[in-house]
XYZ file of C-alpha atoms in Angstrom:
714
model
C -5.963 129.454 48.588
C -7.759 128.691 51.784
C -4.622 127.006 53.115
C -2.554 130.073 52.315
C -5.048 132.455 53.920
C -4.979 130.256 57.091
C -1.264 130.354 57.117
C -1.260 134.135 56.884
C -3.769 134.411 59.731
C -1.651 132.075 61.841
C 1.350 134.187 61.162
C -0.447 137.333 62.296
C -1.734 135.643 65.482
C 1.730 134.430 66.566
C 3.219 137.747 65.853
C 6.430 137.054 64.029
C 8.875 139.872 63.824
C 9.075 141.844 60.596
C 12.263 141.308 58.570
C 15.082 142.942 60.334
C 13.061 143.595 63.498
C 14.561 142.458 66.771
C 12.828 140.701 69.630
C 13.114 143.249 72.501
C 15.179 141.885 75.395
C 17.222 139.223 73.584
C 20.127 141.586 72.928
C 20.112 142.310 76.699
C 20.170 138.600 77.441
C 23.072 138.069 75.062
C 24.951 140.908 76.764
C 24.514 139.361 80.289
C 25.588 135.930 78.904
C 28.718 137.181 77.267
C 29.555 139.376 80.253
C 29.278 136.312 82.534
C 31.565 134.235 80.293
C 34.183 137.030 80.059
C 34.190 137.515 83.816
C 34.573 133.810 84.450
C 37.473 133.393 82.081
C 39.207 136.522 83.392
C 38.969 135.175 86.950
C 36.750 132.354 87.893
C 36.378 133.674 91.391
C 34.459 136.664 90.189
C 31.688 134.613 88.832
C 32.064 130.902 89.586
C 29.181 129.932 87.221
C 29.896 132.388 84.604
C 30.581 129.604 82.018
C 26.887 128.969 81.941
C 26.567 131.998 79.662
C 27.494 129.612 76.800
C 24.386 127.535 77.536
C 22.345 130.739 77.585
C 23.758 131.494 74.095
C 22.656 127.986 72.932
C 19.113 128.606 74.177
C 18.931 131.983 72.386
C 20.150 130.463 69.154
C 17.840 127.593 69.209
C 14.771 129.750 69.980
C 15.563 132.686 67.506
C 16.714 130.569 64.606
C 13.605 128.447 64.814
C 11.396 131.555 65.300
C 12.815 133.173 62.181
C 12.646 130.075 60.097
C 8.992 129.530 60.979
C 8.192 133.210 60.197
C 9.936 132.774 56.813
C 7.943 129.782 55.959
C 4.707 131.344 56.892
C 5.537 134.473 54.884
C 7.011 132.801 51.739
C 5.700 129.362 51.894
C 9.097 127.910 51.951
C 12.510 128.101 53.662
C 15.388 129.265 51.505
C 18.210 127.140 52.754
C 20.781 128.729 50.488
C 19.803 132.177 51.627
C 19.848 131.069 55.260
C 23.313 129.521 55.063
C 24.629 132.463 53.072
C 23.333 134.915 55.831
C 24.909 132.762 58.483
C 28.264 132.759 56.585
C 28.289 136.510 56.116
C 27.463 137.083 59.738
C 29.957 134.702 61.338
C 32.940 134.046 58.954
C 34.416 137.504 58.551
C 35.137 138.154 62.203
C 36.057 134.480 62.776
C 38.591 134.522 60.060
C 40.006 137.774 61.406
C 40.402 136.197 64.931
C 42.057 133.013 63.431
C 44.545 135.105 61.621
C 45.300 137.321 64.641
C 45.823 134.247 66.848
C 48.223 132.708 64.224
C 50.342 135.917 64.144
C 50.338 136.200 67.987
C 51.321 132.525 68.381
C 54.088 132.825 65.883
C 55.462 136.024 67.441
C 55.498 134.450 70.937
C 56.576 130.950 69.955
C 60.064 131.496 71.267
C 59.172 132.776 74.693
C 57.992 129.393 76.119
C 54.377 130.436 76.621
C 52.858 127.478 74.791
C 49.895 129.428 73.558
C 50.522 128.320 69.973
C 51.172 124.684 70.733
C 48.952 122.571 68.367
C 47.349 125.844 66.873
C 47.412 124.613 63.306
C 45.229 121.577 64.120
C 42.969 123.743 66.273
C 42.646 126.250 63.402
C 41.771 123.537 60.890
C 39.184 122.118 63.197
C 37.660 125.485 63.849
C 37.450 126.256 60.011
C 35.662 122.929 59.614
C 33.344 123.718 62.544
C 34.361 120.500 64.403
C 36.378 122.161 67.155
C 34.380 120.443 69.904
C 35.066 117.060 68.601
C 38.787 117.915 68.153
C 38.865 118.950 71.789
C 37.369 115.551 72.713
C 39.944 113.893 70.547
C 42.721 115.833 72.241
C 41.521 114.956 75.676
C 41.009 118.724 76.584
C 39.213 119.767 79.782
C 37.267 122.964 79.689
C 37.694 123.559 83.409
C 41.219 122.272 84.028
C 44.120 123.220 81.754
C 47.577 121.761 81.570
C 49.747 124.851 81.268
C 48.484 127.530 78.822
C 44.928 126.673 77.499
C 44.459 126.067 73.833
C 44.157 129.435 72.113
C 41.040 128.527 70.282
C 39.273 126.182 72.728
C 36.392 128.620 73.204
C 35.343 127.961 69.553
C 33.997 124.560 70.545
C 30.664 126.213 71.193
C 30.596 127.953 67.747
C 31.207 124.484 66.185
C 28.213 123.128 68.088
C 26.002 126.010 66.895
C 27.225 125.617 63.272
C 26.412 121.923 63.302
C 22.956 122.830 64.517
C 22.690 125.518 61.777
C 23.444 122.835 59.192
C 20.931 120.217 60.402
C 18.000 121.919 62.023
C 16.933 124.318 59.100
C 17.139 121.313 56.793
C 14.759 119.277 58.925
C 12.212 122.201 59.121
C 12.521 122.829 55.419
C 11.640 119.133 54.744
C 8.944 118.734 57.516
C 6.939 121.962 57.460
C 5.571 121.589 54.008
C 3.926 118.310 55.016
C 1.185 120.215 56.628
C -0.699 123.355 55.644
C -3.663 125.385 56.960
C -5.491 123.821 59.922
C -3.070 120.990 60.059
C -0.161 123.289 60.605
C -0.691 123.676 64.454
C -0.727 119.849 64.833
C 2.602 119.543 62.947
C 4.271 122.349 64.916
C 3.020 120.902 68.138
C 4.407 117.523 67.301
C 7.797 119.084 66.275
C 7.785 121.014 69.619
C 7.230 117.777 71.574
C 9.979 115.971 69.476
C 12.432 118.879 70.096
C 11.695 118.848 73.848
C 12.222 115.121 73.884
C 15.553 115.605 72.081
C 16.582 118.207 74.659
C 15.782 115.805 77.499
C 17.681 113.030 75.751
C 20.716 115.304 75.388
C 20.601 116.411 78.969
C 20.324 112.809 80.124
C 23.288 111.825 78.051
C 25.334 114.472 79.549
C 24.299 113.240 83.010
C 25.091 109.687 82.007
C 28.527 110.462 80.651
C 29.143 112.522 83.871
C 31.912 114.786 84.865
C 34.586 112.136 85.669
C 38.062 112.257 84.235
C 37.184 109.814 81.551
C 33.809 111.360 80.518
C 34.010 114.992 81.472
C 35.435 116.177 78.152
C 33.073 113.921 76.221
C 30.017 115.104 78.144
C 30.784 118.825 77.971
C 32.155 119.247 74.445
C 30.017 116.555 72.704
C 27.324 117.935 70.368
C 24.890 115.149 71.290
C 25.432 115.675 75.027
C 25.465 119.538 75.028
C 22.659 120.458 72.597
C 19.963 120.324 75.312
C 19.623 124.136 75.554
C 19.649 124.405 71.737
C 16.776 122.039 71.358
C 14.852 123.446 74.359
C 14.971 126.843 72.540
C 13.673 125.153 69.322
C 10.856 123.618 71.360
C 9.742 126.939 72.841
C 9.804 128.732 69.411
C 7.695 125.858 68.013
C 5.224 126.116 70.839
C 5.060 129.896 70.767
C 1.507 130.191 69.385
C 0.197 128.081 72.278
C 2.370 130.018 74.776
C 0.874 133.280 73.314
C -2.661 132.028 74.167
C -1.654 130.891 77.574
C 0.300 134.047 78.520
C -2.713 136.134 77.624
C -4.593 134.615 80.557
C -1.675 135.274 83.007
C -1.222 138.448 84.900
C 1.119 140.811 83.059
C 1.549 138.112 80.416
C 3.690 136.022 82.688
C 6.282 138.650 83.638
C 6.678 136.986 87.009
C 7.737 133.627 85.399
C 10.299 135.508 83.247
C 11.746 137.339 86.298
C 11.994 134.017 88.195
C 13.787 132.410 85.274
C 16.253 135.356 85.055
C 16.815 135.270 88.804
C 17.542 131.413 88.518
C 20.130 132.076 85.806
C 21.720 134.833 87.978
C 21.823 132.396 90.991
C 23.566 129.743 89.057
C 26.145 132.135 87.683
C 26.897 133.574 91.122
C 26.890 130.407 93.069
C 28.559 128.106 90.454
C 27.202 124.758 91.773
C 29.610 121.786 91.568
C 29.698 119.087 88.972
C 27.290 116.903 90.910
C 24.569 119.494 90.809
C 25.233 120.698 87.304
C 25.463 117.296 85.564
C 22.614 115.963 87.717
C 19.946 118.651 87.059
C 21.726 122.022 86.829
C 22.199 122.185 83.088
C 18.535 121.290 82.668
C 17.381 124.134 84.880
C 19.638 126.538 82.948
C 18.173 125.399 79.627
C 14.606 125.726 80.915
C 15.119 129.148 82.497
C 16.779 130.423 79.242
C 13.750 129.283 77.172
C 11.357 130.943 79.534
C 13.226 134.219 79.195
C 13.339 133.914 75.337
C 9.663 133.241 75.166
C 8.977 136.100 77.495
C 10.873 138.437 75.117
C 8.833 137.197 72.167
C 5.609 137.780 74.095
C 6.585 141.348 75.215
C 6.978 140.205 78.832
C 10.713 140.940 79.112
C 12.086 142.754 82.160
C 12.995 146.247 81.508
C 16.591 145.526 82.439
C 17.080 143.465 79.265
C 15.857 146.277 77.030
C 18.175 149.109 78.325
C 20.284 150.864 75.775
C 23.810 149.760 77.302
C 22.765 146.129 77.235
C 21.378 146.370 73.746
C 24.556 147.941 72.545
C 26.683 145.121 74.247
C 24.466 142.435 73.008
C 24.924 143.430 69.392
C 28.677 142.997 69.773
C 28.325 139.810 71.802
C 29.594 137.504 69.020
C 32.776 139.516 68.399
C 33.384 139.887 72.149
C 33.078 136.176 72.657
C 35.557 135.473 69.746
C 38.241 137.903 70.991
C 38.027 137.616 74.731
C 39.536 134.148 75.148
C 42.618 134.678 72.945
C 43.282 138.012 74.772
C 42.943 136.418 78.155
C 45.162 133.463 77.382
C 47.856 135.583 75.690
C 47.819 138.195 78.517
C 48.021 135.503 81.190
C 50.989 133.842 79.422
C 52.926 137.018 78.792
C 52.139 138.669 82.136
C 51.356 135.948 84.682
C 51.326 138.314 87.600
C 47.576 139.037 87.059
C 47.876 142.611 88.077
C 45.117 145.216 87.814
C 46.489 146.511 84.466
C 46.391 143.066 83.012
C 42.941 142.524 84.132
C 41.880 145.876 82.581
C 43.395 144.785 79.277
C 41.659 141.520 79.431
C 38.321 143.184 80.027
C 38.553 146.218 77.653
C 40.729 145.016 74.715
C 38.177 142.360 73.468
C 35.382 144.883 73.429
C 37.442 147.344 71.381
C 38.460 144.588 68.979
C 34.872 143.369 68.683
C 33.612 146.769 67.731
C 36.417 147.352 65.320
C 35.940 143.929 63.652
C 32.255 144.446 63.226
C 32.477 148.038 61.806
C 35.566 147.615 59.730
C 35.216 144.057 58.466
C 31.845 142.483 58.852
C 29.519 145.330 58.081
C 31.408 146.488 54.958
C 31.436 142.855 53.665
C 27.710 142.516 54.348
C 26.937 145.784 52.675
C 29.042 144.864 49.562
C 27.307 141.627 49.137
C 23.891 143.379 49.433
C 24.773 145.742 46.444
C 24.832 142.975 43.890
C 20.985 142.285 43.892
C 20.361 146.024 43.572
C 22.513 146.178 40.498
C 20.631 143.404 38.860
C 17.397 145.301 39.645
C 18.707 148.240 37.638
C 19.207 145.922 34.546
C 15.582 144.969 34.605
C 15.655 142.099 37.020
C 14.030 141.688 40.490
C 15.753 143.130 43.485
C 15.756 139.906 45.354
C 16.104 139.673 49.180
C 18.725 142.283 49.578
C 17.715 142.983 53.169
C 17.785 139.357 54.262
C 21.355 139.696 55.595
C 20.031 142.081 58.288
C 17.172 139.697 58.953
C 19.559 136.673 59.201
C 21.931 138.713 61.418
C 19.358 138.860 64.132
C 19.741 135.176 64.881
C 23.420 135.367 65.646
C 25.179 137.135 68.556
C 24.617 140.508 66.969
C 23.029 142.093 63.881
C 24.594 143.376 60.769
C 24.423 146.934 59.605
C 25.708 149.156 56.793
C 24.328 151.395 54.066
C 22.963 149.685 51.015
C 24.605 151.974 48.557
C 24.713 151.301 44.831
C 27.832 151.521 42.747
C 27.184 153.594 39.649
C 27.520 151.768 36.356
C 30.059 152.976 33.742
C 28.826 156.142 32.117
C 26.338 156.829 34.757
C 25.951 159.900 37.030
C 28.598 160.396 39.745
C 27.503 160.418 43.392
C 27.495 163.844 45.033
C 30.539 163.131 47.212
C 32.481 162.055 44.168
C 31.627 165.264 42.335
C 32.833 167.173 45.322
C 36.041 165.303 45.383
C 36.674 166.026 41.750
C 35.861 169.697 42.297
C 38.424 169.863 45.102
C 40.928 168.154 43.029
C 40.303 170.613 40.127
C 40.704 173.553 42.588
C 44.071 172.236 43.850
C 42.750 171.391 47.276
C 43.721 167.678 46.796
C 47.050 166.544 45.424
C 46.981 164.542 42.148
C 50.497 163.572 41.257
C 51.027 161.894 37.891
C 52.323 158.874 39.539
C 49.078 158.355 41.441
C 47.073 158.954 38.261
C 49.091 156.280 36.487
C 48.646 153.926 39.439
C 44.937 154.657 39.436
C 44.685 153.901 35.675
C 46.493 150.598 36.075
C 44.325 149.387 39.010
C 41.047 150.639 37.572
C 40.210 147.324 35.816
C 40.781 145.381 38.914
C 38.609 147.728 40.969
C 35.867 147.412 38.384
C 35.989 143.552 38.658
C 35.736 143.820 42.433
C 32.819 146.290 42.133
C 30.983 144.122 39.737
C 31.586 140.824 41.455
C 31.793 141.595 45.211
C 30.912 137.944 46.067
C 33.854 136.678 44.163
C 36.192 139.138 45.888
C 34.801 138.200 49.305
C 35.193 134.444 48.683
C 38.777 134.933 47.436
C 39.707 137.139 50.373
C 38.117 134.586 52.808
C 40.052 131.737 51.264
C 43.349 133.663 51.405
C 42.819 134.696 54.955
C 41.924 131.181 56.070
C 45.018 129.771 54.249
C 47.107 132.440 55.991
C 45.723 131.524 59.397
C 46.601 127.858 58.749
C 50.069 128.330 57.299
C 51.191 130.952 59.949
C 49.827 128.913 62.827
C 52.560 126.829 64.440
C 52.031 123.158 64.353
C 53.991 122.644 67.590
C 55.217 125.280 70.143
C 55.687 123.573 73.494
C 55.496 125.718 76.493
C 58.275 125.936 79.172
C 56.147 123.827 81.332
C 55.989 121.094 78.706
C 59.733 121.357 78.182
C 60.179 120.990 81.910
C 58.171 117.770 81.929
C 60.068 116.434 78.954
C 63.346 117.226 80.707
C 62.121 115.330 83.851
C 61.122 112.386 81.673
C 64.609 112.352 80.054
C 66.347 112.559 83.386
C 64.447 109.562 84.761
C 64.944 107.567 81.505
C 68.724 108.251 81.796
C 68.742 107.031 85.395
C 66.876 103.970 84.224
C 69.264 103.273 81.400
C 72.209 103.294 83.903
C 70.689 100.600 86.028
C 69.369 102.921 88.645
C 66.085 101.058 88.801
C 64.048 104.311 88.452
C 62.504 103.572 85.058
C 59.077 105.042 84.664
C 56.295 102.631 85.431
C 53.987 101.806 82.597
C 50.510 102.486 83.900
C 47.984 99.607 83.941
C 45.478 99.477 81.163
C 42.631 101.895 81.767
C 44.594 104.658 83.416
C 44.226 108.030 81.774
C 46.638 110.727 80.902
C 46.987 113.733 78.758
C 50.468 112.833 77.447
C 52.271 109.832 76.220
C 53.365 107.285 78.772
C 56.765 108.394 80.152
C 57.984 104.848 79.728
C 58.782 105.938 76.165
C 60.355 109.287 76.854
C 60.142 112.098 74.459
C 62.989 113.646 72.473
C 65.614 115.342 74.759
C 64.641 118.785 75.552
C 66.733 121.176 77.788
C 65.123 122.078 81.183
C 62.962 125.221 80.890
C 63.797 128.592 82.340
C 61.807 129.884 85.421
C 60.503 132.757 83.380
C 59.589 132.942 79.608
C 62.450 134.433 77.799
C 65.183 133.705 80.364
C 68.172 131.609 79.553
C 67.825 127.836 80.453
C 69.838 126.588 83.338
C 72.349 123.810 82.730
C 70.892 120.236 82.870
C 72.286 118.212 85.828
C 73.917 114.841 84.859
C 72.344 111.837 86.460
C 75.401 109.760 85.737
C 76.403 109.221 89.375
C 74.232 108.699 92.489
C 74.322 111.999 94.532
C 76.022 111.772 97.942
C 74.109 113.176 100.984
C 74.812 116.775 101.538
C 73.456 119.264 104.002
C 69.764 119.872 103.494
C 69.157 116.490 101.840
C 67.422 113.395 103.019
C 68.215 109.776 102.226
C 65.614 108.636 99.654
C 66.971 105.096 99.149
C 63.879 103.695 100.958
C 61.269 105.877 99.259
C 58.977 105.060 96.366
C 57.060 107.982 95.051
C 53.982 107.606 92.789
C 52.890 110.887 91.282
C 51.528 112.797 88.387
C 52.839 115.613 86.245
C 53.940 117.724 89.300
C 56.214 114.914 90.398
C 57.531 114.459 86.841
C 58.368 118.127 86.411
C 60.201 118.161 89.784
C 62.129 114.965 89.192
C 65.653 116.517 89.038
C 65.111 118.463 92.327
C 63.576 115.415 93.967
C 66.592 113.399 93.257
C 68.862 116.189 94.361
C 67.082 116.760 97.663
C 66.154 113.099 98.332
C 69.000 111.181 96.633
C 68.294 107.583 95.830
C 64.400 108.224 95.598
C 62.457 105.936 93.329
C 59.980 107.845 91.187
C 57.031 106.546 89.115
C 55.371 109.697 87.619
C 53.150 110.096 84.715
C 51.071 112.991 83.323
C 47.391 112.506 84.133
C 47.859 109.877 86.877
C 45.099 109.572 89.408
C 44.691 107.937 92.834
C 42.619 105.083 91.373
C 45.685 103.932 89.542
C 47.823 103.640 92.631
C 46.654 100.324 93.999
C 47.486 98.449 90.729
C 50.880 100.237 90.481
C 51.784 99.336 94.125
C 50.578 95.673 93.512
C 52.769 95.338 90.465
C 55.825 96.892 92.233
C 55.219 94.591 95.167
C 55.089 91.471 92.867
C 58.432 92.637 91.390
C 59.931 93.204 94.847
C 60.508 96.852 94.040
C 58.186 98.551 96.484
C 60.220 100.227 99.198
C 59.488 100.897 102.884
C 58.015 104.489 102.419
C 55.385 105.070 99.775
C 54.602 108.679 98.822
C 51.318 109.292 97.003
C 51.466 112.687 95.342
C 48.200 112.362 93.474
C 44.991 114.307 93.353
C 45.741 116.946 90.603
C 43.721 115.108 87.882
C 40.702 113.747 89.706
C 39.240 113.690 93.252
C 39.463 110.681 95.509
C 38.086 109.686 98.907
C 39.509 108.029 102.094
C 38.263 104.707 100.785
C 40.692 105.002 97.881
C 43.598 105.469 100.384
C 42.339 102.356 102.216
C 42.716 100.436 99.009
C 46.285 101.473 98.651
C 47.091 100.567 102.322
C 45.508 97.208 101.848
C 48.046 96.488 99.020
C 51.257 97.986 100.687
C 50.647 96.471 104.121
C 52.568 98.055 107.038
C 54.818 100.270 104.767
C 54.782 103.999 105.715
C 52.386 106.191 103.650
C 52.796 109.816 102.895
C 49.904 111.806 101.353
C 50.183 115.346 99.807
C 47.624 118.027 99.419
C 47.093 119.730 96.130
C 46.554 123.267 94.918
C 45.055 124.410 91.663
C 41.890 125.985 90.165
C 40.176 122.635 89.566
C 36.849 121.997 91.324
C 37.999 118.997 93.321
C 40.848 120.797 95.070
C 38.973 121.162 98.419
C 37.565 117.619 98.309
C 40.965 116.094 97.806
C 42.561 118.198 100.508
C 39.708 117.374 102.942
C 40.139 113.728 102.227
C 43.857 113.841 102.894
C 43.676 115.884 106.105
C 40.681 113.621 107.382
C 42.716 110.500 106.755
C 45.829 111.962 108.440
C 43.695 112.951 111.484
C 42.212 109.492 111.745
C 45.510 107.681 111.009
C 48.366 109.680 112.581
C 50.841 107.134 111.317
C 50.150 108.370 107.826
C 52.286 111.419 107.059
C 50.851 114.662 105.578
C 52.862 116.745 103.115
C 50.762 119.922 103.066
C 51.894 121.296 99.675
C 48.693 123.468 99.505
C 49.883 125.429 102.576
C 53.552 125.395 101.717
C 53.122 127.049 98.317
C 50.348 129.441 99.545
C 52.891 132.222 100.208
C 54.825 131.453 97.035
C 52.196 131.414 94.323
C 54.601 133.203 91.939
C 56.557 130.026 91.705
C 53.669 128.267 89.860
C 53.270 128.250 86.157
C 50.353 129.935 84.383
C 48.063 127.069 85.219
C 48.517 127.820 88.921
C 49.105 124.103 89.511
C 52.713 123.149 88.463
C 55.713 124.503 90.219
C 58.316 126.287 87.988
C 61.613 124.671 87.393
C 64.193 125.867 89.860
C 62.861 127.565 92.934
C 59.349 126.091 92.546
C 60.391 122.474 92.114
C 63.010 122.870 94.823
C 60.181 124.015 97.220
C 58.112 120.901 96.285
C 61.106 118.550 96.921
C 61.977 120.420 100.109
C 58.471 120.291 101.433
C 58.463 116.477 101.074
C 61.890 116.201 102.654
C 60.799 118.306 105.682
C 57.727 116.096 106.073
C 59.822 112.881 106.182
C 62.273 114.444 108.555
C 59.578 115.451 110.826
C 58.160 111.930 110.676
C 61.362 110.418 111.662
C 61.794 112.474 114.738
């Protein structure tokens, strides 16, 4: 009894929220976080560090889930894992299944337009339903910051998978460990758990730093649960240490509001400035995690800034989960269908997700939660206990938004009718409402089913969820390659045909250790016709490589040129051969400058390296002037041509600076400034703003290189 009284006193001192009560300010913090993420995904230039809103969500989830679980244990003496997981499912699954089904339908309807938004969607859907989307992205070699063509339609669900994995493990640990100490020993246990959680956060952040942002480890570092749970565990540590923080804050002026404002300003600074990978993977993610936990603790201690508790931010925060679910599919689909990025498209990308989020919560999630809360009340009328009918609202506070809905009770057979039903019957009797015989017969036939649904709402919800999940999987296309992917496959086929006719231009098998996002072109994919310049347009006839083209006006002899490139070169293969007849291409998706020395050495050993070596690399990873020196050391006195790059990847400027600096220091090295050439023709690039479109775009790429070579010969 003494232990229980001590537990209750500790509960009152730490001030846990009452069931259903929200911590003031956290909805506002959610709102700012989701707004930052949406702004970043609509246009990264608007808010270069907006993607850090996901880490803020992680910190909020870790803090609030732990805070609620501790309060439940102090109140009830135990943690009801079944109830917790049920509340999480009711809060998260309805809107998720709705989004998955909508994405499947959208992908199926646009599959024939070459957008590629549905490519591999079935596997992504299955991974999302199993909450392993983040590991699936790692397996696929996906890159959060650099996409090849249209991004995966469900890539944003990686963060939801991380949170769900956390929801599975962390409550179980607390349920096992918290009963080990009661009464006066409880603070020692929670303090120990806080230290362990903080240590876990530091370990995760260090692992992210160790894996690094490089081409090989960037996907693993960012998507991995072990390497990206630092903010989650930091939030857990802050919630566990909240009693001590409460005592400490009481001695600070205004309960530490200055620290909370400083932390909020730090988060805003990171979002606006968008520091580079070196800063973020070095110490930036750690600062974001720490700042988020400070703001969360401030909200729990009633030290939140007034901004976070304003009505508009509270409203937006309560719809943040749905807004996050919907915004990415809307942005990807809109960009794929209307790549001109006009003001109207931007308006759709900003407003449509919010409308869908509000509709999804009010029309789907809330009615389901309300229906499931009716069942305990019905048991209570039969003489049982009411149970925790309100815990769904309590559990909802831990997610991106709360649940709502009236807890109405369905009358039992023979019971009194509700007033609104009496009014409806009265209107029907007065002739104000139509009651055809056919409708009456239909109602009579469906009445038993309706009674089953009313008596077993949980069963109806489960059946509906399974049906919706199955529909999402079955409707999702397993493969729907984009026009860009078809263009690359056509380039690979063209090169393979040349190699088969003895042209000597077979694709080079990259040395062991090189990376790529597609299969080695040495084994070309199935023949696919060249893609149209615009989705929906008819495909141009494929040029036959059967005979070596003769020189024509506007062409340059390519018989002494070896070009080593990546996917841009591969997709432009046909126009490179047309503008530079006789050129020797070695192109592979995902190739980097670090691969070039080994490729040149192998070609040199085979006496196949020609007098001019074009290095069209830099799209997939940065490089330095020292990397170019390594290539020159292999090729000797052969002429080198370097190209600049263009794309929304973070290393664009560093690559272009290295190329221009090397050209300035070594004038004999030619510079093909693709970045400047395409600057006035951005409409000739695909949706990824990297690859030139087949036709005018690839012709421009080939002509730019030909002009550079012509100028170098003069």
